[in-house]
GROMACS .gro file of C-alpha atoms in nm:
model
  406
    1MET     CA    1   1.103  -4.287  -2.405
    2THR     CA    2   1.269  -3.976  -2.544
    3ASP     CA    3   1.636  -3.939  -2.455
    4THR     CA    4   1.624  -3.587  -2.313
    5SER     CA    5   2.001  -3.558  -2.306
    6THR     CA    6   2.012  -3.561  -2.685
    7ALA     CA    7   1.667  -3.423  -2.770
    8GLN     CA    8   1.679  -3.117  -2.991
    9THR     CA    9   1.602  -2.785  -2.821
   10PRO     CA   10   1.271  -2.649  -2.959
   11SER     CA   11   1.269  -2.323  -3.147
   12ALA     CA   12   1.173  -2.015  -2.944
   13ARG     CA   13   0.839  -1.838  -2.968
   14PHE     CA   14   0.858  -1.459  -2.967
   15TRP     CA   15   0.629  -1.317  -2.699
   16ALA     CA   16   0.540  -0.959  -2.791
   17LEU     CA   17   0.349  -0.891  -2.467
   18GLU     CA   18   0.082  -0.684  -2.636
   19ASP     CA   19  -0.169  -0.488  -2.430
   20LEU     CA   20  -0.479  -0.692  -2.348
   21ARG     CA   21  -0.827  -0.561  -2.276
   22GLY     CA   22  -1.026  -0.632  -1.964
   23LEU     CA   23  -0.962  -0.968  -1.804
   24GLU     CA   24  -0.864  -1.135  -2.131
   25PHE     CA   25  -0.617  -1.418  -2.075
   26ASP     CA   26  -0.297  -1.396  -2.279
   27PRO     CA   27  -0.358  -1.616  -2.586
   28LEU     CA   28   0.004  -1.732  -2.612
   29LEU     CA   29   0.006  -1.839  -2.247
   30ALA     CA   30  -0.318  -2.032  -2.303
   31GLU     CA   31  -0.171  -2.202  -2.610
   32LEU     CA   32   0.154  -2.301  -2.436
   33LEU     CA   33  -0.030  -2.431  -2.130
   34ARG     CA   34  -0.237  -2.651  -2.358
   35ASP     CA   35   0.020  -2.762  -2.616
   36GLU     CA   36   0.376  -2.695  -2.499
   37PRO     CA   37   0.399  -2.668  -2.120
   38VAL     CA   38   0.780  -2.639  -2.120
   39ALA     CA   39   0.857  -2.402  -2.406
   40ARG     CA   40   1.132  -2.178  -2.540
   41ILE     CA   41   1.044  -1.807  -2.555
   42ARG     CA   42   1.206  -1.480  -2.654
   43LEU     CA   43   1.093  -1.153  -2.495
   44PRO     CA   44   1.115  -0.798  -2.636
   45HIS     CA   45   1.439  -0.701  -2.456
   46GLY     CA   46   1.774  -0.863  -2.385
   47ASP     CA   47   1.943  -1.142  -2.575
   48GLY     CA   48   1.893  -1.510  -2.636
   49ASP     CA   49   1.603  -1.735  -2.537
   50ALA     CA   50   1.464  -1.870  -2.211
   51TRP     CA   51   1.247  -2.153  -2.093
   52LEU     CA   52   0.888  -2.092  -1.981
   53VAL     CA   53   0.700  -2.343  -1.767
   54THR     CA   54   0.324  -2.310  -1.744
   55ARG     CA   55   0.169  -2.612  -1.570
   56TYR     CA   56   0.089  -2.597  -1.199
   57ASP     CA   57   0.318  -2.885  -1.097
   58HIS     CA   58   0.608  -2.756  -1.309
   59VAL     CA   59   0.571  -2.401  -1.176
   60ARG     CA   60   0.561  -2.537  -0.823
   61MET     CA   61   0.880  -2.734  -0.885
   62VAL     CA   62   1.081  -2.454  -1.048
   63THR     CA   63   0.988  -2.201  -0.781
   64SER     CA   64   1.080  -2.428  -0.489
   65ASP     CA   65   1.371  -2.640  -0.616
   66VAL     CA   66   1.714  -2.513  -0.501
   67ARG     CA   67   1.857  -2.605  -0.842
   68PHE     CA   68   1.684  -2.294  -0.980
   69SER     CA   69   1.849  -1.981  -0.842
   70ARG     CA   70   1.751  -1.616  -0.823
   71SER     CA   71   2.093  -1.498  -0.705
   72ALA     CA   72   2.252  -1.647  -1.018
   73LEU     CA   73   2.034  -1.407  -1.217
   74VAL     CA   74   2.232  -1.104  -1.096
   75HIS     CA   75   2.511  -1.175  -1.346
   76ARG     CA   76   2.273  -1.270  -1.625
   77GLU     CA   77   1.992  -1.014  -1.610
   78THR     CA   78   2.144  -0.757  -1.846
   79THR     CA   79   2.182  -1.023  -2.114
   80ALA     CA   80   1.887  -1.256  -2.049
   81THR     CA   81   1.575  -1.208  -2.259
   82ARG     CA   82   1.331  -0.999  -2.054
   83MET     CA   83   1.013  -0.791  -2.064
   84THR     CA   84   1.149  -0.441  -2.002
   85GLY     CA   85   1.449  -0.236  -2.107
   86HIS     CA   86   1.524  -0.146  -1.746
   87THR     CA   87   1.574  -0.337  -1.423
   88VAL     CA   88   1.266  -0.311  -1.202
   89ALA     CA   89   1.390  -0.454  -0.872
   90SER     CA   90   1.716  -0.385  -0.689
   91HIS     CA   91   1.972  -0.665  -0.677
   92ALA     CA   92   2.015  -0.602  -0.303
   93GLY     CA   93   1.662  -0.701  -0.208
   94LEU     CA   94   1.466  -1.019  -0.155
   95ASN     CA   95   1.394  -1.080  -0.523
   96TYR     CA   96   1.752  -1.161  -0.618
   97THR     CA   97   1.852  -1.373  -0.319
   98ASP     CA   98   1.846  -1.741  -0.230
   99PRO     CA   99   1.856  -1.897   0.118
  100PRO     CA  100   2.026  -1.845   0.356
  101HIS     CA  101   2.069  -1.477   0.257
  102HIS     CA  102   1.704  -1.454   0.159
  103THR     CA  103   1.597  -1.618   0.486
  104ARG     CA  104   1.793  -1.359   0.688
  105LEU     CA  105   1.632  -1.063   0.512
  106ARG     CA  106   1.283  -1.210   0.510
  107LYS     CA  107   1.295  -1.283   0.883
  108ILE     CA  108   1.355  -0.914   0.952
  109VAL     CA  109   1.077  -0.791   0.724
  110ALA     CA  110   0.830  -1.054   0.848
  111LYS     CA  111   0.815  -0.874   1.184
  112VAL     CA  112   0.567  -0.625   1.037
  113PHE     CA  113   0.350  -0.882   0.856
  114THR     CA  114   0.236  -1.071   1.166
  115ALA     CA  115  -0.129  -1.150   1.231
  116GLN     CA  116  -0.115  -0.910   1.525
  117ASN     CA  117   0.006  -0.623   1.307
  118MET     CA  118  -0.256  -0.696   1.040
  119LYS     CA  119  -0.517  -0.678   1.318
  120ARG     CA  120  -0.371  -0.341   1.421
  121LEU     CA  121  -0.375  -0.208   1.065
  122ARG     CA  122  -0.727  -0.322   0.974
  123PRO     CA  123  -0.916  -0.049   1.166
  124MET     CA  124  -0.683   0.209   1.011
  125ALA     CA  125  -0.757   0.064   0.666
  126GLN     CA  126  -1.130   0.067   0.738
  127ALA     CA  127  -1.116   0.431   0.846
  128THR     CA  128  -0.930   0.518   0.524
  129ALA     CA  129  -1.188   0.332   0.313
  130ASP     CA  130  -1.476   0.508   0.488
  131ARG     CA  131  -1.316   0.851   0.439
  132LEU     CA  132  -1.249   0.790   0.070
  133LEU     CA  133  -1.600   0.658   0.007
  134ASP     CA  134  -1.739   0.969   0.175
  135GLU     CA  135  -1.553   1.164  -0.093
  136VAL     CA  136  -1.689   0.935  -0.366
  137GLU     CA  137  -2.041   0.993  -0.236
  138ARG     CA  138  -1.991   1.372  -0.227
  139HIS     CA  139  -1.853   1.360  -0.582
  140GLY     CA  140  -2.164   1.183  -0.705
  141PRO     CA  141  -2.208   0.959  -1.009
  142PRO     CA  142  -2.043   0.899  -1.241
  143ALA     CA  143  -1.728   0.866  -1.033
  144ASP     CA  144  -1.389   0.723  -1.131
  145LEU     CA  145  -1.300   0.471  -0.862
  146MET     CA  146  -0.939   0.448  -0.984
  147ALA     CA  147  -0.883   0.814  -0.899
  148LEU     CA  148  -1.102   0.836  -0.590
  149PHE     CA  149  -1.068   0.495  -0.425
  150HIS     CA  150  -0.843   0.227  -0.575
  151GLY     CA  151  -0.549   0.466  -0.612
  152PRO     CA  152  -0.541   0.647  -0.276
  153PHE     CA  153  -0.652   0.354  -0.057
  154PRO     CA  154  -0.358   0.111  -0.104
  155LEU     CA  155  -0.111   0.401  -0.107
  156ALA     CA  156  -0.244   0.510   0.233
  157VAL     CA  157  -0.237   0.156   0.377
  158VAL     CA  158   0.116   0.072   0.263
  159SER     CA  159   0.230   0.414   0.381
  160ASP     CA  160   0.083   0.338   0.725
  161LEU     CA  161   0.271   0.006   0.722
  162ILE     CA  162   0.603   0.161   0.620
  163GLY     CA  163   0.567   0.475   0.826
  164VAL     CA  164   0.543   0.740   0.554
  165PRO     CA  165   0.404   1.062   0.706
  166GLU     CA  166   0.077   1.194   0.564
  167GLU     CA  167   0.239   1.507   0.421
  168ASP     CA  168   0.491   1.302   0.217
  169ARG     CA  169   0.239   1.072   0.049
  170PRO     CA  170   0.138   1.287  -0.249
  171LYS     CA  171   0.492   1.294  -0.388
  172LEU     CA  172   0.515   0.914  -0.358
  173ALA     CA  173   0.189   0.857  -0.547
  174ALA     CA  174   0.331   0.857  -0.902
  175TRP     CA  175   0.656   0.667  -0.844
  176PRO     CA  176   0.513   0.311  -0.821
  177ASP     CA  177   0.337   0.340  -1.157
  178MET     CA  178   0.653   0.463  -1.326
  179VAL     CA  179   0.871   0.190  -1.178
  180LEU     CA  180   0.629  -0.092  -1.267
  181SER     CA  181   0.587   0.006  -1.630
  182ALA     CA  182   0.745  -0.114  -1.951
  183GLY     CA  183   0.708   0.236  -2.096
  184PRO     CA  184   0.982   0.455  -1.940
  185GLY     CA  185   1.330   0.418  -2.082
  186PRO     CA  186   1.631   0.315  -1.869
  187GLU     CA  187   1.736   0.675  -1.800
  188ARG     CA  188   1.394   0.786  -1.676
  189SER     CA  189   1.361   0.469  -1.469
  190ARG     CA  190   1.696   0.532  -1.299
  191GLU     CA  191   1.592   0.891  -1.225
  192ILE     CA  192   1.266   0.781  -1.060
  193LYS     CA  193   1.441   0.515  -0.853
  194ALA     CA  194   1.704   0.765  -0.741
  195GLN     CA  195   1.431   0.998  -0.613
  196LEU     CA  196   1.257   0.715  -0.428
  197THR     CA  197   1.589   0.589  -0.285
  198ALA     CA  198   1.683   0.933  -0.153
  199TYR     CA  199   1.344   0.965   0.015
  200ILE     CA  200   1.368   0.622   0.180
  201ILE     CA  201   1.720   0.684   0.311
  202ASP     CA  202   1.592   1.003   0.473
  203LEU     CA  203   1.289   0.822   0.619
  204LEU     CA  204   1.506   0.545   0.769
  205GLU     CA  205   1.730   0.805   0.931
  206ARG     CA  206   1.424   0.981   1.077
  207ARG     CA  207   1.297   0.653   1.220
  208ARG     CA  208   1.637   0.578   1.370
  209ARG     CA  209   1.604   0.901   1.567
  210GLU     CA  210   1.227   0.880   1.623
  211PRO     CA  211   1.117   0.512   1.635
  212ARG     CA  212   0.755   0.420   1.576
  213GLU     CA  213   0.548   0.108   1.517
  214ASP     CA  214   0.624   0.066   1.146
  215LEU     CA  215   0.847  -0.106   0.890
  216ALA     CA  216   1.090   0.186   0.863
  217THR     CA  217   1.165   0.154   1.235
  218VAL     CA  218   1.214  -0.225   1.209
  219LEU     CA  219   1.461  -0.177   0.922
  220ALA     CA  220   1.640   0.113   1.090
  221ASP     CA  221   1.686  -0.103   1.402
  222ALA     CA  222   1.817  -0.392   1.191
  223MET     CA  223   2.069  -0.158   1.028
  224SER     CA  224   2.183  -0.030   1.369
  225ARG     CA  225   2.239  -0.388   1.486
  226GLY     CA  226   2.433  -0.477   1.170
  227GLU     CA  227   2.169  -0.729   1.056
  228MET     CA  228   2.126  -0.560   0.717
  229ASN     CA  229   2.294  -0.281   0.525
  230GLN     CA  230   2.143   0.040   0.389
  231GLU     CA  231   2.116  -0.090   0.033
  232GLU     CA  232   1.920  -0.394   0.150
  233ALA     CA  233   1.690  -0.181   0.368
  234VAL     CA  234   1.622   0.061   0.084
  235SER     CA  235   1.556  -0.223  -0.160
  236VAL     CA  236   1.307  -0.394   0.073
  237THR     CA  237   1.124  -0.069   0.144
  238THR     CA  238   1.110   0.022  -0.224
  239ALA     CA  239   0.970  -0.317  -0.321
  240ILE     CA  240   0.697  -0.303  -0.057
  241GLN     CA  241   0.609   0.059  -0.134
  242VAL     CA  242   0.594   0.006  -0.510
  243SER     CA  243   0.416  -0.330  -0.516
  244GLY     CA  244   0.188  -0.245  -0.225
  245ALA     CA  245   0.061   0.076  -0.383
  246HIS     CA  246   0.054  -0.036  -0.746
  247ALA     CA  247  -0.044  -0.403  -0.740
  248VAL     CA  248  -0.328  -0.374  -0.488
  249ARG     CA  249  -0.467  -0.072  -0.672
  250ASN     CA  250  -0.499  -0.265  -0.997
  251ASN     CA  251  -0.592  -0.601  -0.847
  252SER     CA  252  -0.873  -0.454  -0.636
  253ALA     CA  253  -1.006  -0.260  -0.936
  254ASN     CA  254  -0.999  -0.579  -1.143
  255MET     CA  255  -1.200  -0.751  -0.871
  256VAL     CA  256  -1.464  -0.480  -0.873
  257TYR     CA  257  -1.482  -0.492  -1.254
  258ALA     CA  258  -1.515  -0.871  -1.244
  259LEU     CA  259  -1.805  -0.847  -0.999
  260LEU     CA  260  -1.983  -0.563  -1.182
  261THR     CA  261  -1.971  -0.765  -1.504
  262ARG     CA  262  -2.098  -1.081  -1.328
  263PRO     CA  263  -2.432  -0.983  -1.170
  264GLY     CA  264  -2.498  -1.331  -1.030
  265HIS     CA  265  -2.170  -1.337  -0.840
  266LEU     CA  266  -2.225  -0.983  -0.718
  267ALA     CA  267  -2.574  -1.063  -0.593
  268ARG     CA  268  -2.450  -1.373  -0.411
  269LEU     CA  269  -2.172  -1.180  -0.240
  270ARG     CA  270  -2.423  -0.920  -0.122
  271ALA     CA  271  -2.650  -1.194   0.010
  272GLU     CA  272  -2.367  -1.391   0.173
  273PRO     CA  273  -2.115  -1.139   0.310
  274ASP     CA  274  -1.934  -1.411   0.507
  275LEU     CA  275  -1.829  -1.553   0.170
  276LEU     CA  276  -1.605  -1.253   0.107
  277PRO     CA  277  -1.264  -1.402   0.204
  278GLN     CA  278  -1.328  -1.708  -0.014
  279ALA     CA  279  -1.452  -1.488  -0.299
  280VAL     CA  280  -1.140  -1.272  -0.280
  281ASP     CA  281  -0.922  -1.582  -0.301
  282GLU     CA  282  -1.110  -1.709  -0.607
  283LEU     CA  283  -1.084  -1.370  -0.778
  284LEU     CA  284  -0.711  -1.367  -0.706
  285ARG     CA  285  -0.685  -1.705  -0.878
  286PHE     CA  286  -0.903  -1.616  -1.173
  287ILE     CA  287  -0.792  -1.265  -1.266
  288PRO     CA  288  -0.485  -1.243  -1.496
  289HIS     CA  289  -0.343  -0.961  -1.286
  290ARG     CA  290  -0.017  -0.904  -1.470
  291ASN     CA  291   0.127  -0.890  -1.819
  292GLY     CA  292   0.384  -1.156  -1.902
  293VAL     CA  293   0.586  -1.308  -1.621
  294GLY     CA  294   0.797  -1.187  -1.332
  295LEU     CA  295   1.166  -1.241  -1.268
  296PRO     CA  296   1.314  -1.569  -1.394
  297ARG     CA  297   1.554  -1.810  -1.229
  298VAL     CA  298   1.875  -1.969  -1.356
  299ALA     CA  299   1.934  -2.345  -1.349
  300VAL     CA  300   2.253  -2.414  -1.153
  301GLU     CA  301   2.270  -2.772  -1.276
  302ASP     CA  302   2.098  -2.986  -1.538
  303VAL     CA  303   1.733  -3.047  -1.437
  304GLU     CA  304   1.456  -3.235  -1.614
  305VAL     CA  305   1.114  -3.067  -1.603
  306GLY     CA  306   0.816  -3.234  -1.765
  307GLY     CA  307   1.040  -3.461  -1.971
  308VAL     CA  308   1.247  -3.167  -2.100
  309LEU     CA  309   1.612  -3.121  -2.007
  310ILE     CA  310   1.697  -2.772  -1.883
  311ARG     CA  311   2.073  -2.732  -1.877
  312ALA     CA  312   2.284  -2.556  -1.616
  313GLY     CA  313   2.307  -2.184  -1.688
  314GLU     CA  314   1.978  -2.161  -1.879
  315VAL     CA  315   1.718  -1.902  -1.779
  316VAL     CA  316   1.375  -2.027  -1.671
  317TYR     CA  317   1.051  -1.830  -1.631
  318ALA     CA  318   0.751  -1.969  -1.441
  319SER     CA  319   0.398  -1.842  -1.505
  320TYR     CA  320   0.179  -1.818  -1.197
  321LEU     CA  321  -0.108  -1.707  -1.422
  322THR     CA  322  -0.115  -2.032  -1.615
  323ALA     CA  323  -0.063  -2.237  -1.299
  324ASN     CA  324  -0.382  -2.078  -1.169
  325TRP     CA  325  -0.563  -2.174  -1.491
  326ASP     CA  326  -0.427  -2.528  -1.522
  327PRO     CA  327  -0.727  -2.755  -1.593
  328ARG     CA  328  -0.536  -3.049  -1.442
  329MET     CA  329  -0.571  -2.875  -1.106
  330PHE     CA  330  -0.879  -2.653  -1.134
  331ASP     CA  331  -1.211  -2.762  -1.288
  332ASN     CA  332  -1.332  -2.504  -1.541
  333PRO     CA  333  -1.046  -2.266  -1.454
  334ASP     CA  334  -1.175  -1.993  -1.686
  335THR     CA  335  -1.485  -1.944  -1.472
  336VAL     CA  336  -1.531  -1.770  -1.135
  337ASP     CA  337  -1.650  -2.021  -0.875
  338PHE     CA  338  -1.692  -1.894  -0.519
  339ASP     CA  339  -1.739  -2.253  -0.398
  340ARG     CA  340  -1.398  -2.362  -0.525
  341THR     CA  341  -1.182  -2.509  -0.247
  342GLY     CA  342  -0.897  -2.750  -0.194
  343ILE     CA  343  -0.609  -2.630  -0.411
  344ALA     CA  344  -0.388  -2.335  -0.326
  345HIS     CA  345  -0.364  -2.075  -0.601
  346MET     CA  346  -0.035  -1.904  -0.687
  347ALA     CA  347  -0.146  -1.543  -0.723
  348PHE     CA  348   0.112  -1.454  -0.457
  349GLY     CA  349   0.378  -1.686  -0.592
  350HIS     CA  350   0.523  -1.998  -0.436
  351GLY     CA  351   0.827  -2.117  -0.247
  352VAL     CA  352   1.068  -1.889  -0.064
  353HIS     CA  353   0.968  -1.597  -0.286
  354HIS     CA  354   0.598  -1.621  -0.200
  355CYS     CA  355   0.481  -1.261  -0.156
  356ILE     CA  356   0.557  -1.152   0.199
  357GLY     CA  357   0.272  -0.899   0.183
  358ALA     CA  358   0.003  -1.151   0.088
  359SER     CA  359  -0.183  -1.114   0.419
  360LEU     CA  360  -0.185  -0.735   0.382
  361ALA     CA  361  -0.311  -0.753   0.022
  362ARG     CA  362  -0.591  -0.993   0.121
  363MET     CA  363  -0.694  -0.769   0.409
  364GLU     CA  364  -0.700  -0.462   0.185
  365SER     CA  365  -0.907  -0.639  -0.081
  366GLU     CA  366  -1.160  -0.757   0.177
  367VAL     CA  367  -1.192  -0.409   0.333
  368MET     CA  368  -1.227  -0.242  -0.007
  369LEU     CA  369  -1.490  -0.480  -0.144
  370ALA     CA  370  -1.695  -0.496   0.175
  371SER     CA  371  -1.690  -0.118   0.217
  372LEU     CA  372  -1.772  -0.043  -0.147
  373LEU     CA  373  -2.056  -0.294  -0.177
  374GLY     CA  374  -2.195  -0.196   0.162
  375ARG     CA  375  -2.193   0.176   0.082
  376PHE     CA  376  -2.342   0.148  -0.268
  377PRO     CA  377  -2.601  -0.133  -0.297
  378GLU     CA  378  -2.683  -0.032  -0.656
  379LEU     CA  379  -2.322   0.003  -0.775
  380ARG     CA  380  -2.281  -0.050  -1.149
  381LEU     CA  381  -2.052   0.043  -1.437
  382ALA     CA  382  -2.127   0.390  -1.571
  383VAL     CA  383  -2.014   0.295  -1.924
  384PRO     CA  384  -2.065  -0.013  -2.141
  385GLU     CA  385  -1.796  -0.278  -2.094
  386GLU     CA  386  -1.659  -0.219  -2.443
  387GLU     CA  387  -1.597   0.149  -2.361
  388MET     CA  388  -1.376   0.077  -2.060
  389VAL     CA  389  -1.021   0.211  -2.101
  390TRP     CA  390  -0.739  -0.015  -1.983
  391GLN     CA  391  -0.381   0.070  -1.895
  392ARG     CA  392  -0.109   0.026  -2.154
  393LYS     CA  393   0.252  -0.091  -2.113
  394GLY     CA  394   0.201  -0.179  -1.746
  395LEU     CA  395   0.349  -0.488  -1.587
  396ILE     CA  396   0.043  -0.511  -1.362
  397ARG     CA  397  -0.287  -0.503  -1.548
  398GLY     CA  398  -0.585  -0.288  -1.456
  399PRO     CA  399  -0.833  -0.024  -1.571
  400GLN     CA  400  -0.706   0.323  -1.654
  401SER     CA  401  -1.037   0.447  -1.516
  402LEU     CA  402  -1.328   0.269  -1.350
  403PRO     CA  403  -1.638   0.488  -1.394
  404VAL     CA  404  -1.930   0.379  -1.179
  405ALA     CA  405  -2.278   0.495  -1.087
  406TRP     CA  406  -2.521   0.394  -0.813
   0.00000   0.00000   0.00000
């Protein structure tokens, strides 16, 4: 057996994070999953190296073991190797906390993600989908679903959840894309976040005076009771606004693209509409919905993972994408199988940082797909697959445009 305490640290692989087309799986991730499941990597920004774990069991361990800390990252993020030149998430929010601090904040936010509230929001989401598809129909083919449907729909739904008035939504539309991009420099990123922060502070104050049934009211109440401070409330709202509008837009568009380029799966879903929730889950597992990896963790003591010793203070990334494609857990992981059951995917993460908005994202995806396929029985791509244009420098992957006909 190898003595991990004296084993030589492997040399780091530089991960350039180049733009990928369509639903292509990152070739370096595929190689590491196959050949080096606990590997050293170096990303385009920051200093030094980090560990990357790719197998399902290892990802599950790192993201749930208290010996790997998010709060310890606060003092390391400016120096740790990373994907972007700017900090995406606020240090005051859920992303950079460990229990019990994380538990306190999450308990407050969870009040708006109950099954009862999702049931309340679903008819509103359906009405939004119907209105937007009316506009698509009036526009006529070819129509760009990114502009007419996948963009405005999740923005409207997350705005309903947060409590953003209808008249304020247009000015919020561009901010999520700018925040979740590797393109803007640090100065531009700070400027965008400052604008979003100022808006949210104003919204929270309005909801303190005029409470409603929304997230802004829940957070304003928590601030009034001293359960959270303004910075925490702003950070939580920003994260939900940005990820809710941006991630669902791209993920839902990827799902539609996946179905339109797989006629057999599309035909089956039309014939078996009750299969939709299971199909959405499988598409969430299959689609490589982001570039690279999210935030890392820091080992707070020496930990062995997969026979490799990770020392206290070292930075560790975990890839949910590769966990979802691990052949040890999923038979033929590179294929879409609507009959796949039994193993939980990690498209929404794992452990205490499992996405708190997962139920909302699932509901939105189901409403969007059911409404789109029901409205346009002959829906098809309006351009050949090879002519599709995909976004560049985004942390979340998706089409730049999705031209369709019917």
